[in-house]
Amino acid sequence: MTTKSKPVNEPGKVETIDQVVIRFAGDSGDGMQVTGDRFTDESALFGNDLSTFPNYPAEIRAPAGTLAGVSAFQIHISDHEILTPGDAPNVLVAMNPAALKANVNDLPTGGTLVINVDSFDERDLAKAGYEANPLKDGSLSAFRIYEIPMTSLTLEACKQTGAKPRDAERSKNFFALGLLSWLYHRPIVDTERWIVRRYGRSPIVAEANTLAFRAGYNFGETAEIFESSYEIAPAEHLPGTYTNVTGNVALAWGLLAAAHLAKLPLFLGSYPITPASDILHELSKHKKFGVRTLQAEDEIAGIGAALGAAFGGALGVTTTSGPGIDLKAETVGLAVSLELPLLIVDIQRGGPSTGLPTKTEQSDLLHAMFGRHGEAPVPIVAAKTPSHCFDAAIEAARIALKYRTPVYLLSDGYLANGSEPWRLPDVESLPDISVEFATEPNATGTDGEPAFWPFIRDPDTLARPWAVPGTPGLEHRIGGLEKQDGIGTVSYEPANHDVMVHARAAKIAGIAKGLPPVEADDPGGDARVLLLGWGSTYAAITAGVKRVRKAGKSVAQLHLVHLNPFPPNLGKVLRSYEAILVPEGNLGHLTRLVRSDFLVDAKVLSKVEGTPFRVGEIQQAILQEIEHLESSSAAGGQTTKEAAP
């Protein structure tokens, strides 16, 4: 927490700060995600810039009070532009001993602990693995601690509702929310209205949550235990209408927009799986926009239905995570053979197998690239921020429709669940991605009569025509068996198979011609080290690069959205730098691809802990790489970018 004035150390005083990172942590039944979401919305309404990182357990019903059941929500709010949810919290709100133990090591010296002291009894301490009470043994002496009996104060506040004590206790997360809302001067009226909307079907619950929320706010205002409360001014934003959006919601809205821009109905065939399910939930709300969603019985049925919808003239989409793309692989290959537009949305998570269902990773890139039998190239688009998921969805749809191909759209758990303010785009600025269906015969049959050949290709895109079933005179055969070039009948001829394989490969490679050239962010033009990224590493890389430049060092940055095919000038850009560092949430997927395609000495900065990169990790890696180059130069090595291969 960066202060702009000295601490006042007097109750009732207000201190102005420019940013703060707060982490709410408790049992998975304590409502920490709801608490974090509401604090986020309050901050968004106030006009702060923000970034969030929800972190919840994979176990559906982990034993209460244990480390396995700890759920947390971190939010970074500021009066200026920020990129990440923060490397570490300045304030940790711990609802029980397990939450404290699981998170306290992330809290820096001098950080603030807000503790629900009621939960620190002998039983809960034992379940968390504490041999002694950390509030009494001096182990927390490095922190500023506020011990607050949140549970008992919540029960007292909720007495008038007639709720049973066990039920009233569940409102203690709203006490914590009210307390932090007072401490950081958050607007509260909308939260009170939201409680009524959310819990209105159960008046007792709605009243209990409202009273607990007010009790927390009033406690902060009257208890006089805090040295001061804090104000964080709104950030400066470009003019426009803003909303706080998660990556999954932005992606769902991007799919809606893409269907509208393409003038096609949208069909989603999906099987629920963490962390992709929210896209299915969101799209199912929008039937009035012509959306049809199918919650299929399994992953194979989901993609099969989506591909069938594409054959019928819809924008077909399937969503999944982790092991779901394993099961969909065969049908992706079928879509390659049929040459029909299809979006495969993969919200990546930790693997292999069931792996880490609620944790983030970037380990599916090589699967998207090569995870099919036979020669079956597929374009790949990757989102880089929660709000960019909207644009990435439109771009993936554009490529799929224009080139008649399945397209992988990669996001991950960090983007999917994280949120940030998003300025709604001008609808007129969105691209026209509409397509024309075949309506007339395009060839002459052997009998001299007009005929439709399904594999006559567009000379520019190499895409085949898209004919909706039932169009008179355009009946044609599709399927997984190889087809005769042009005419589309089944063919086992070796020479024809060679032609079709090369045609499909050339079609995907040709997409690069329509991609904008990339340009490294290299302000001084003298950087020797290039940070190359993709996907959700964007925020940490960008923030790390800014820190290094602020320290007086030169470093360049390039972030890729198109991963297959690569932008046409990527090789030239990469070869202009002496060192290429690739931060990835895997063991080096993009690193392998650029090394093999462009013969550059790219090095991976790998992280597979189920958590996103911290800015400090990126900063340290850049400085080490710069120091290595400077040491090599001093010893007579390369000294200029031109000397690089």
XYZ file of C-alpha atoms in Angstrom:
645
model
C 0.000 0.000 0.000
C 1.703 3.174 -1.174
C 0.913 6.242 0.928
C 0.877 9.827 -0.273
C 0.985 11.241 3.248
C 2.352 10.215 6.613
C 0.195 7.921 8.784
C -1.905 10.068 11.065
C -2.338 7.551 13.916
C -5.550 9.235 15.079
C -9.064 7.747 14.916
C -11.360 9.454 12.467
C -8.590 10.584 10.151
C -8.604 9.811 6.444
C -5.417 8.951 4.593
C -5.088 9.223 0.814
C -3.328 6.337 -0.895
C -2.836 5.540 -4.575
C -3.426 1.770 -4.488
C -4.010 -1.228 -2.282
C -4.100 -5.014 -2.693
C -6.655 -6.776 -0.490
C -7.136 -10.515 -0.115
C -10.270 -12.005 1.428
C -9.675 -15.565 2.649
C -11.817 -18.078 4.480
C -13.427 -21.458 4.267
C -14.993 -22.398 0.936
C -18.370 -22.022 2.636
C -17.622 -18.545 3.964
C -18.600 -16.715 0.766
C -15.221 -15.222 -0.029
C -15.897 -15.178 -3.777
C -19.162 -13.306 -3.212
C -17.389 -10.894 -0.865
C -14.629 -10.252 -3.376
C -17.068 -9.841 -6.248
C -19.083 -7.249 -4.345
C -16.000 -5.304 -3.232
C -14.875 -5.376 -6.870
C -18.192 -4.004 -8.102
C -18.140 -1.289 -5.439
C -14.671 -0.261 -6.592
C -15.690 -0.341 -10.247
C -18.690 1.900 -9.503
C -16.376 4.296 -7.672
C -14.188 4.518 -10.780
C -10.986 2.858 -9.602
C -8.886 0.827 -11.954
C -8.806 -2.746 -10.747
C -7.647 -6.287 -11.362
C -8.790 -9.409 -9.530
C -7.606 -12.942 -8.875
C -10.147 -15.412 -7.432
C -8.525 -18.561 -6.020
C -10.758 -21.363 -4.851
C -10.288 -25.053 -4.000
C -11.013 -27.933 -6.346
C -12.730 -30.008 -3.648
C -16.482 -29.516 -3.720
C -16.902 -30.187 -0.002
C -13.505 -30.079 1.642
C -13.673 -30.466 5.454
C -14.548 -27.109 6.976
C -11.646 -25.310 8.577
C -8.926 -27.258 6.776
C -6.243 -25.935 4.448
C -7.756 -27.916 1.559
C -10.960 -25.902 1.839
C -9.486 -22.393 1.870
C -10.984 -20.010 -0.699
C -9.508 -16.584 -1.449
C -10.191 -13.539 -3.586
C -7.524 -10.895 -4.235
C -8.307 -7.459 -5.638
C -5.942 -4.654 -6.606
C -7.551 -1.203 -6.779
C -5.828 2.051 -7.694
C -6.147 5.648 -8.842
C -4.031 4.930 -11.942
C -3.745 2.277 -14.613
C -2.763 -1.146 -13.304
C -2.314 -4.492 -15.026
C -2.191 -7.246 -12.399
C -3.993 -8.203 -9.166
C -0.744 -7.540 -7.315
C 2.200 -9.716 -6.375
C 1.224 -9.785 -2.690
C -1.610 -8.436 -0.543
C -1.208 -5.347 1.623
C -4.273 -6.406 3.609
C -5.293 -9.982 4.448
C -8.772 -10.606 5.818
C -8.640 -14.065 7.437
C -11.934 -15.578 8.510
C -10.388 -18.607 10.268
C -7.008 -20.132 11.203
C -6.772 -22.177 7.991
C -7.201 -19.039 5.892
C -4.472 -17.339 7.890
C -2.048 -20.240 7.597
C -2.628 -20.694 3.845
C -2.066 -17.014 3.036
C 0.022 -15.289 5.691
C 3.336 -16.133 4.034
C 2.297 -13.914 1.099
C 1.806 -10.906 3.359
C 4.868 -8.619 3.420
C 6.359 -7.270 6.631
C 4.232 -4.401 7.902
C 1.133 -5.713 6.152
C -2.300 -5.554 7.743
C -4.155 -8.560 9.154
C -7.897 -8.324 9.814
C -8.779 -11.435 11.819
C -12.111 -12.994 12.731
C -10.933 -13.757 16.252
C -14.071 -15.766 17.083
C -12.841 -18.622 14.878
C -9.503 -19.014 16.666
C -10.653 -21.628 19.135
C -8.760 -24.796 19.986
C -10.728 -26.976 17.544
C -10.245 -24.744 14.486
C -6.591 -24.162 15.334
C -6.026 -27.919 15.409
C -7.801 -28.449 12.075
C -5.528 -25.833 10.506
C -2.433 -27.549 11.914
C -1.513 -24.936 14.521
C 0.078 -26.241 17.717
C -0.283 -22.825 19.357
C -2.502 -19.813 18.765
C -0.574 -17.527 16.363
C -2.424 -14.524 17.782
C -0.732 -15.126 21.128
C 2.652 -16.706 20.410
C 4.267 -13.691 18.747
C 4.610 -15.326 15.328
C 2.628 -12.487 13.735
C 4.616 -9.656 15.278
C 5.760 -8.443 11.845
C 2.213 -7.409 10.936
C -0.373 -4.856 11.988
C -3.189 -6.943 13.458
C -6.850 -6.121 14.040
C -8.677 -8.826 15.992
C -12.417 -8.449 15.448
C -15.141 -10.820 16.724
C -16.926 -10.946 13.380
C -19.012 -14.045 14.098
C -20.436 -12.873 17.427
C -21.064 -9.352 16.131
C -22.879 -10.826 13.129
C -25.036 -13.025 15.365
C -25.925 -10.029 17.522
C -26.830 -7.941 14.473
C -29.046 -10.683 13.038
C -31.000 -11.512 16.220
C -34.017 -9.476 15.153
C -34.459 -11.530 11.969
C -35.367 -14.676 13.866
C -32.763 -16.632 11.913
C -31.228 -19.631 13.628
C -27.692 -18.926 14.892
C -26.201 -21.406 12.409
C -27.929 -19.623 9.535
C -27.159 -16.134 10.813
C -23.466 -17.016 11.137
C -23.286 -17.448 7.363
C -23.729 -13.690 6.999
C -20.331 -12.953 8.574
C -18.787 -12.488 5.118
C -21.096 -9.481 4.682
C -19.856 -8.130 8.015
C -16.308 -8.329 6.607
C -17.477 -6.680 3.382
C -19.124 -3.837 5.296
C -16.024 -3.330 7.418
C -13.688 -3.116 4.414
C -16.210 -0.944 2.567
C -15.953 1.567 5.406
C -12.174 1.256 5.679
C -11.693 2.109 1.985
C -14.675 4.442 1.487
C -16.523 2.201 -0.947
C -20.043 3.149 -2.117
C -22.478 0.849 -0.315
C -25.957 1.665 -1.612
C -25.631 -0.602 -4.637
C -24.464 -3.504 -2.458
C -27.540 -3.184 -0.241
C -29.753 -3.185 -3.337
C -27.842 -6.158 -4.717
C -28.427 -8.139 -1.506
C -32.178 -7.604 -1.859
C -32.107 -8.658 -5.529
C -29.906 -11.693 -4.902
C -31.601 -13.035 -1.769
C -35.075 -11.534 -2.103
C -36.742 -14.945 -2.399
C -35.659 -15.614 1.188
C -36.525 -12.453 3.137
C -34.819 -13.660 6.319
C -31.549 -14.287 4.481
C -31.749 -10.943 2.697
C -32.395 -9.124 5.970
C -29.617 -10.990 7.793
C -27.063 -10.202 5.089
C -28.125 -6.544 5.009
C -27.903 -6.190 8.795
C -24.510 -7.907 8.891
C -23.237 -5.636 6.137
C -24.413 -2.522 7.980
C -23.005 -3.849 11.259
C -19.563 -4.269 9.691
C -19.688 -0.772 8.223
C -20.882 0.765 11.489
C -18.276 -1.143 13.492
C -15.507 0.378 11.429
C -17.012 3.826 11.835
C -17.579 3.665 15.618
C -15.062 1.222 17.109
C -12.114 3.611 16.669
C -9.575 0.785 16.488
C -8.173 1.758 13.092
C -5.532 4.480 12.889
C -7.324 5.873 9.864
C -9.562 5.014 6.967
C -8.334 5.295 3.381
C -9.367 7.030 0.203
C -8.287 5.939 -3.274
C -9.339 8.415 -5.919
C -10.975 7.259 -9.162
C -8.590 6.492 -11.991
C -8.541 8.485 -15.194
C -10.325 6.612 -17.971
C -11.003 7.372 -21.582
C -14.541 8.704 -22.106
C -17.118 5.979 -22.604
C -19.353 3.475 -20.875
C -17.544 0.967 -18.677
C -18.454 -2.293 -17.031
C -16.529 -4.663 -14.821
C -16.129 -7.917 -16.730
C -14.567 -11.335 -16.225
C -12.797 -13.127 -19.033
C -15.488 -15.779 -19.413
C -18.287 -13.222 -19.606
C -16.312 -11.102 -22.080
C -15.692 -14.193 -24.196
C -19.386 -15.108 -24.143
C -20.301 -11.566 -25.206
C -17.648 -11.743 -27.923
C -19.296 -14.865 -29.298
C -22.658 -13.084 -29.250
C -21.167 -10.131 -31.089
C -19.427 -12.398 -33.608
C -22.689 -14.146 -34.462
C -24.384 -10.770 -34.914
C -21.542 -9.465 -37.081
C -21.648 -12.658 -39.142
C -25.448 -12.498 -39.396
C -25.632 -16.110 -38.216
C -27.406 -17.875 -35.375
C -25.096 -18.902 -32.520
C -25.063 -22.493 -31.291
C -23.066 -23.684 -28.278
C -22.645 -27.390 -27.633
C -20.923 -27.826 -24.293
C -20.370 -30.092 -21.326
C -19.903 -28.341 -17.953
C -16.276 -28.295 -16.822
C -14.238 -25.968 -14.615
C -13.262 -23.235 -15.442
C -15.190 -23.023 -18.744
C -18.727 -23.536 -17.450
C -19.459 -19.827 -16.968
C -19.503 -19.346 -20.750
C -22.327 -21.880 -21.020
C -24.124 -20.208 -18.104
C -23.805 -16.747 -19.639
C -24.842 -17.690 -23.177
C -27.857 -19.613 -21.894
C -29.270 -16.265 -20.700
C -29.416 -14.800 -24.205
C -31.993 -16.765 -26.162
C -33.557 -13.479 -27.269
C -30.439 -12.910 -29.390
C -30.918 -16.159 -31.262
C -28.525 -18.175 -29.110
C -29.108 -21.886 -28.698
C -27.207 -23.737 -25.996
C -27.017 -27.478 -25.488
C -25.695 -28.939 -22.251
C -24.572 -32.216 -23.762
C -24.130 -35.549 -21.992
C -20.370 -35.503 -22.604
C -17.578 -33.631 -24.369
C -17.863 -35.677 -27.573
C -21.567 -34.975 -27.906
C -20.990 -31.268 -27.289
C -18.545 -30.796 -30.144
C -20.495 -33.141 -32.414
C -23.617 -31.024 -31.977
C -21.626 -27.834 -32.618
C -20.145 -29.255 -35.811
C -23.600 -30.340 -36.929
C -24.851 -26.816 -36.309
C -22.013 -25.481 -38.463
C -23.058 -27.829 -41.271
C -26.556 -26.387 -40.901
C -25.366 -22.798 -41.325
C -24.821 -21.609 -37.735
C -21.768 -20.273 -35.950
C -20.919 -23.478 -34.126
C -19.015 -23.248 -30.827
C -17.923 -25.744 -28.208
C -16.292 -24.840 -24.883
C -14.144 -26.934 -22.588
C -11.132 -27.113 -20.309
C -8.266 -29.489 -19.680
C -9.180 -33.107 -20.423
C -12.158 -31.986 -22.504
C -9.956 -31.167 -25.482
C -8.567 -34.696 -25.373
C -12.064 -36.041 -25.911
C -12.906 -33.515 -28.623
C -9.765 -34.157 -30.677
C -11.290 -36.696 -33.065
C -14.178 -34.394 -33.987
C -11.770 -31.480 -34.487
C -10.067 -33.667 -37.071
C -13.434 -34.344 -38.667
C -14.053 -30.585 -38.864
C -10.684 -30.217 -40.606
C -11.778 -32.806 -43.176
C -15.240 -31.267 -43.624
C -13.698 -27.782 -43.874
C -16.464 -26.169 -41.872
C -16.161 -23.211 -39.463
C -16.080 -24.277 -35.820
C -14.770 -22.603 -32.650
C -13.147 -24.753 -29.970
C -12.807 -22.621 -26.842
C -10.278 -24.036 -24.384
C -10.089 -22.422 -20.938
C -6.799 -23.970 -19.890
C -6.179 -25.374 -16.429
C -3.490 -27.386 -14.670
C -2.969 -30.918 -15.983
C -2.431 -33.670 -16.939
C -5.603 -35.709 -16.449
C -7.894 -34.069 -13.877
C -4.851 -32.154 -12.648
C -5.639 -28.854 -10.947
C -9.238 -28.098 -11.987
C -9.405 -24.658 -10.360
C -5.849 -23.507 -11.069
C -4.466 -21.780 -14.144
C -1.937 -23.047 -16.672
C -0.957 -22.512 -20.329
C -0.121 -26.114 -21.091
C -2.507 -26.834 -23.980
C -0.778 -24.890 -26.748
C 1.037 -27.872 -28.245
C -2.143 -29.938 -27.964
C -4.057 -27.294 -29.928
C -1.227 -27.212 -32.442
C -0.640 -30.925 -32.955
C -3.204 -32.909 -30.959
C -4.835 -34.733 -33.865
C -3.886 -37.683 -36.020
C -2.964 -37.094 -39.627
C -2.064 -33.773 -41.215
C -4.728 -31.588 -39.595
C -3.545 -27.978 -39.167
C -5.809 -25.685 -37.122
C -5.488 -21.915 -36.532
C -4.940 -20.789 -32.930
C -5.928 -17.460 -31.356
C -5.093 -16.588 -27.733
C -6.687 -13.943 -25.507
C -4.345 -11.838 -23.373
C -6.541 -10.060 -20.777
C -10.054 -10.607 -19.386
C -11.527 -7.844 -21.569
C -9.495 -8.908 -24.622
C -11.419 -12.200 -24.556
C -14.193 -10.259 -26.327
C -11.956 -9.238 -29.228
C -10.266 -12.639 -29.388
C -13.644 -14.349 -29.783
C -14.536 -12.122 -32.732
C -11.137 -12.677 -34.348
C -11.375 -16.456 -33.948
C -14.842 -16.394 -35.514
C -13.607 -14.216 -38.382
C -10.877 -16.697 -39.263
C -13.173 -19.717 -38.918
C -15.833 -18.230 -41.169
C -13.542 -16.733 -43.801
C -11.354 -19.803 -44.219
C -13.912 -22.537 -43.401
C -11.861 -24.132 -40.679
C -12.057 -25.090 -37.031
C -10.191 -22.574 -34.848
C -8.837 -22.988 -31.328
C -9.486 -20.030 -29.019
C -7.254 -20.270 -25.944
C -7.942 -18.616 -22.615
C -7.115 -19.917 -19.113
C -8.375 -19.961 -15.552
C -6.598 -16.717 -14.651
C -8.283 -14.782 -17.457
C -11.596 -16.604 -17.125
C -12.148 -15.743 -13.457
C -10.190 -12.497 -13.260
C -11.901 -9.189 -13.944
C -11.096 -5.636 -14.989
C -12.938 -2.506 -16.166
C -13.864 -2.688 -19.843
C -14.914 0.202 -22.042
C -17.773 -0.952 -24.226
C -16.735 -0.747 -27.878
C -18.407 1.363 -30.503
C -20.536 -1.156 -32.364
C -19.847 0.614 -35.644
C -16.126 -0.053 -35.193
C -16.547 -3.828 -35.053
C -15.636 -5.714 -38.232
C -18.102 -7.099 -40.750
C -17.446 -10.857 -40.737
C -20.553 -11.901 -42.639
C -20.343 -14.767 -45.093
C -22.197 -15.674 -48.250
C -23.656 -19.132 -48.519
C -23.549 -20.940 -51.827
C -26.913 -20.590 -53.557
C -26.207 -21.643 -57.141
C -24.397 -24.521 -58.882
C -20.710 -23.804 -59.443
C -19.711 -26.451 -61.985
C -20.909 -28.528 -64.911
C -21.548 -32.212 -64.324
C -20.491 -35.068 -66.589
C -23.973 -34.963 -68.082
C -23.503 -31.340 -69.051
C -26.017 -30.128 -66.487
C -25.246 -27.521 -63.766
C -23.779 -29.155 -60.649
C -22.465 -28.232 -57.229
C -18.904 -29.224 -56.348
C -18.257 -28.728 -52.603
C -14.449 -28.555 -52.845
C -13.920 -25.912 -55.500
C -11.737 -23.394 -53.683
C -11.715 -19.612 -53.514
C -8.521 -18.509 -55.292
C -7.590 -16.055 -52.498
C -8.500 -17.911 -49.303
C -8.595 -21.531 -50.594
C -11.863 -21.878 -48.657
C -14.515 -24.155 -50.061
C -18.119 -22.992 -50.532
C -20.532 -23.279 -47.604
C -23.853 -24.683 -48.753
C -26.712 -24.979 -46.264
C -28.440 -28.378 -46.381
C -31.743 -28.207 -48.202
C -30.645 -25.649 -50.764
C -32.118 -26.954 -54.052
C -29.514 -28.316 -56.418
C -26.638 -28.060 -53.921
C -26.872 -31.523 -52.423
C -23.375 -32.804 -51.544
C -21.567 -35.447 -49.554
C -19.547 -34.743 -46.401
C -17.771 -37.059 -43.986
C -14.423 -38.130 -42.620
C -13.320 -40.089 -45.674
C -11.005 -38.257 -48.054
C -12.787 -36.408 -50.847
C -11.970 -35.918 -54.475
C -10.520 -32.484 -55.114
C -13.274 -30.243 -56.425
C -16.059 -32.721 -56.997
C -16.211 -34.004 -53.404
C -16.844 -37.707 -53.974
C -15.010 -40.254 -51.809
C -11.504 -40.881 -53.113
C -8.748 -43.286 -52.077
C -6.346 -42.187 -54.815
C -2.822 -41.440 -53.445
C -2.262 -38.477 -55.758
C -5.592 -36.901 -54.809
C -4.877 -37.330 -51.086
C -1.561 -35.536 -51.615
C -3.378 -32.659 -53.324
C -5.980 -32.351 -50.549
C -3.439 -32.504 -47.713
C -1.370 -29.756 -49.288
C -4.463 -27.673 -50.058
C -5.655 -27.778 -46.443
C -2.177 -26.921 -45.168
C -1.813 -24.064 -47.666
C -5.187 -22.670 -46.617
C -4.124 -22.406 -42.977
C -0.659 -21.082 -43.830
C -2.270 -18.494 -46.089
C -4.123 -16.955 -43.162
C -0.831 -15.236 -42.285
C -1.151 -13.032 -45.377
C -4.187 -11.369 -43.844
C -2.664 -10.810 -40.401
C -1.176 -7.443 -39.462
C 2.615 -7.437 -39.090
C 3.886 -7.421 -35.528
C 6.035 -4.672 -34.059
C 7.996 -4.971 -30.839
C 7.442 -2.374 -28.145
C 11.000 -1.016 -28.041
C 10.809 2.757 -27.312
C 14.495 3.511 -27.630
C 15.177 1.010 -30.360
C 18.304 -0.096 -28.479
C 17.028 -3.063 -26.451
C 19.019 -6.277 -26.680
C 16.507 -8.431 -24.772
C 13.008 -9.186 -26.092
C 10.223 -10.482 -23.858
C 7.977 -12.669 -26.031
C 4.637 -13.636 -24.569
C 1.234 -15.096 -25.326
C -2.024 -15.444 -23.464
C -2.434 -14.369 -19.855
C 1.255 -13.564 -19.301
C 0.565 -10.178 -20.900
C -0.202 -8.323 -17.663
C 2.814 -9.534 -15.682
C 5.186 -9.133 -18.647
C 3.997 -5.592 -19.368
C 4.226 -4.562 -15.720
C 7.663 -6.174 -15.393
C 8.918 -4.416 -18.512
C 7.672 -1.077 -17.139
C 9.560 -1.628 -13.884
C 12.798 -2.450 -15.698
C 12.502 0.624 -17.920
C 11.759 2.781 -14.886
C 15.049 1.531 -13.449
C 16.849 2.847 -16.530
C 17.302 -0.398 -18.467
C 16.198 -1.063 -22.059
C 14.008 -4.054 -22.828
C 11.590 -4.812 -25.662
C 8.241 -6.580 -25.528
C 6.150 -8.471 -28.073
C 2.905 -10.284 -27.303
C 1.306 -12.721 -29.742
C -2.410 -13.233 -30.307
C -2.074 -15.401 -33.438
C -0.148 -18.582 -32.652
C -0.929 -20.542 -35.800
C -0.078 -19.327 -38.261
C 2.373 -16.812 -36.852
C 2.277 -13.218 -38.141
C 4.210 -12.957 -41.422
C 7.146 -10.884 -40.148
C 7.633 -12.577 -36.777
C 10.887 -14.272 -37.725
C 12.471 -11.012 -38.848
C 11.517 -9.285 -35.601
C 12.816 -12.114 -33.432
C 16.158 -12.266 -35.236
C 16.776 -8.580 -34.478
C 17.313 -9.270 -30.764
C 20.242 -10.966 -29.098
C 18.217 -12.602 -26.354
C 14.586 -13.764 -26.390
C 12.916 -14.637 -23.088
C 9.518 -16.371 -23.207
C 7.544 -16.428 -19.924
C 5.031 -19.302 -20.135
C 2.751 -21.157 -17.757
C 4.122 -24.451 -19.110
C 7.498 -26.035 -19.813
C 8.141 -24.114 -23.011
C 5.457 -24.607 -25.675
C 5.808 -21.317 -27.563
C 9.546 -21.446 -26.969
C 9.759 -24.741 -28.846
C 7.667 -23.432 -31.720
C 9.684 -20.269 -32.357
C 12.978 -22.098 -31.945
C 11.995 -24.680 -34.556
C 10.303 -22.276 -36.977
C 12.790 -19.403 -36.855
C 16.011 -20.986 -35.504
C 16.345 -18.366 -32.742
C 17.811 -19.041 -29.316
C 14.638 -18.397 -27.331
C 14.732 -19.276 -23.632
C 11.719 -20.228 -21.561
C 10.862 -18.693 -18.192
C 8.605 -21.454 -16.933
C 6.009 -21.497 -14.184
C 3.686 -24.436 -13.504
C 2.476 -23.795 -9.968
C -1.156 -23.209 -10.877
C -0.729 -19.471 -10.262
C 0.040 -16.594 -12.643
C 3.445 -14.954 -12.881
C 4.247 -12.249 -10.391
C 5.613 -8.994 -11.715
C 8.686 -9.364 -9.530
C 9.496 -12.715 -11.124
C 9.404 -11.196 -14.600
C 11.434 -8.182 -13.496
C 14.150 -10.335 -11.939
C 14.403 -12.572 -15.009
C 14.768 -9.568 -17.329
C 17.492 -8.015 -15.212
C 19.383 -11.298 -15.076
C 19.233 -11.609 -18.856
C 20.419 -8.031 -19.348
C 23.251 -8.581 -16.854
C 24.284 -11.740 -18.685
C 24.472 -9.886 -22.009
C 26.414 -7.022 -20.481
C 28.868 -9.468 -18.933
C 29.282 -11.221 -22.285
C 29.902 -7.892 -23.999
C 32.541 -6.965 -21.458
C 34.233 -10.283 -22.164
C 34.283 -9.608 -25.915
C 30.916 -11.076 -26.963
C 28.172 -9.542 -29.112
C 27.390 -5.902 -28.430
C 24.766 -4.942 -31.013
C 21.464 -6.237 -32.274
C 22.957 -6.498 -35.748
C 25.429 -9.057 -34.416
C 22.625 -11.380 -33.413
C 21.771 -14.260 -35.753
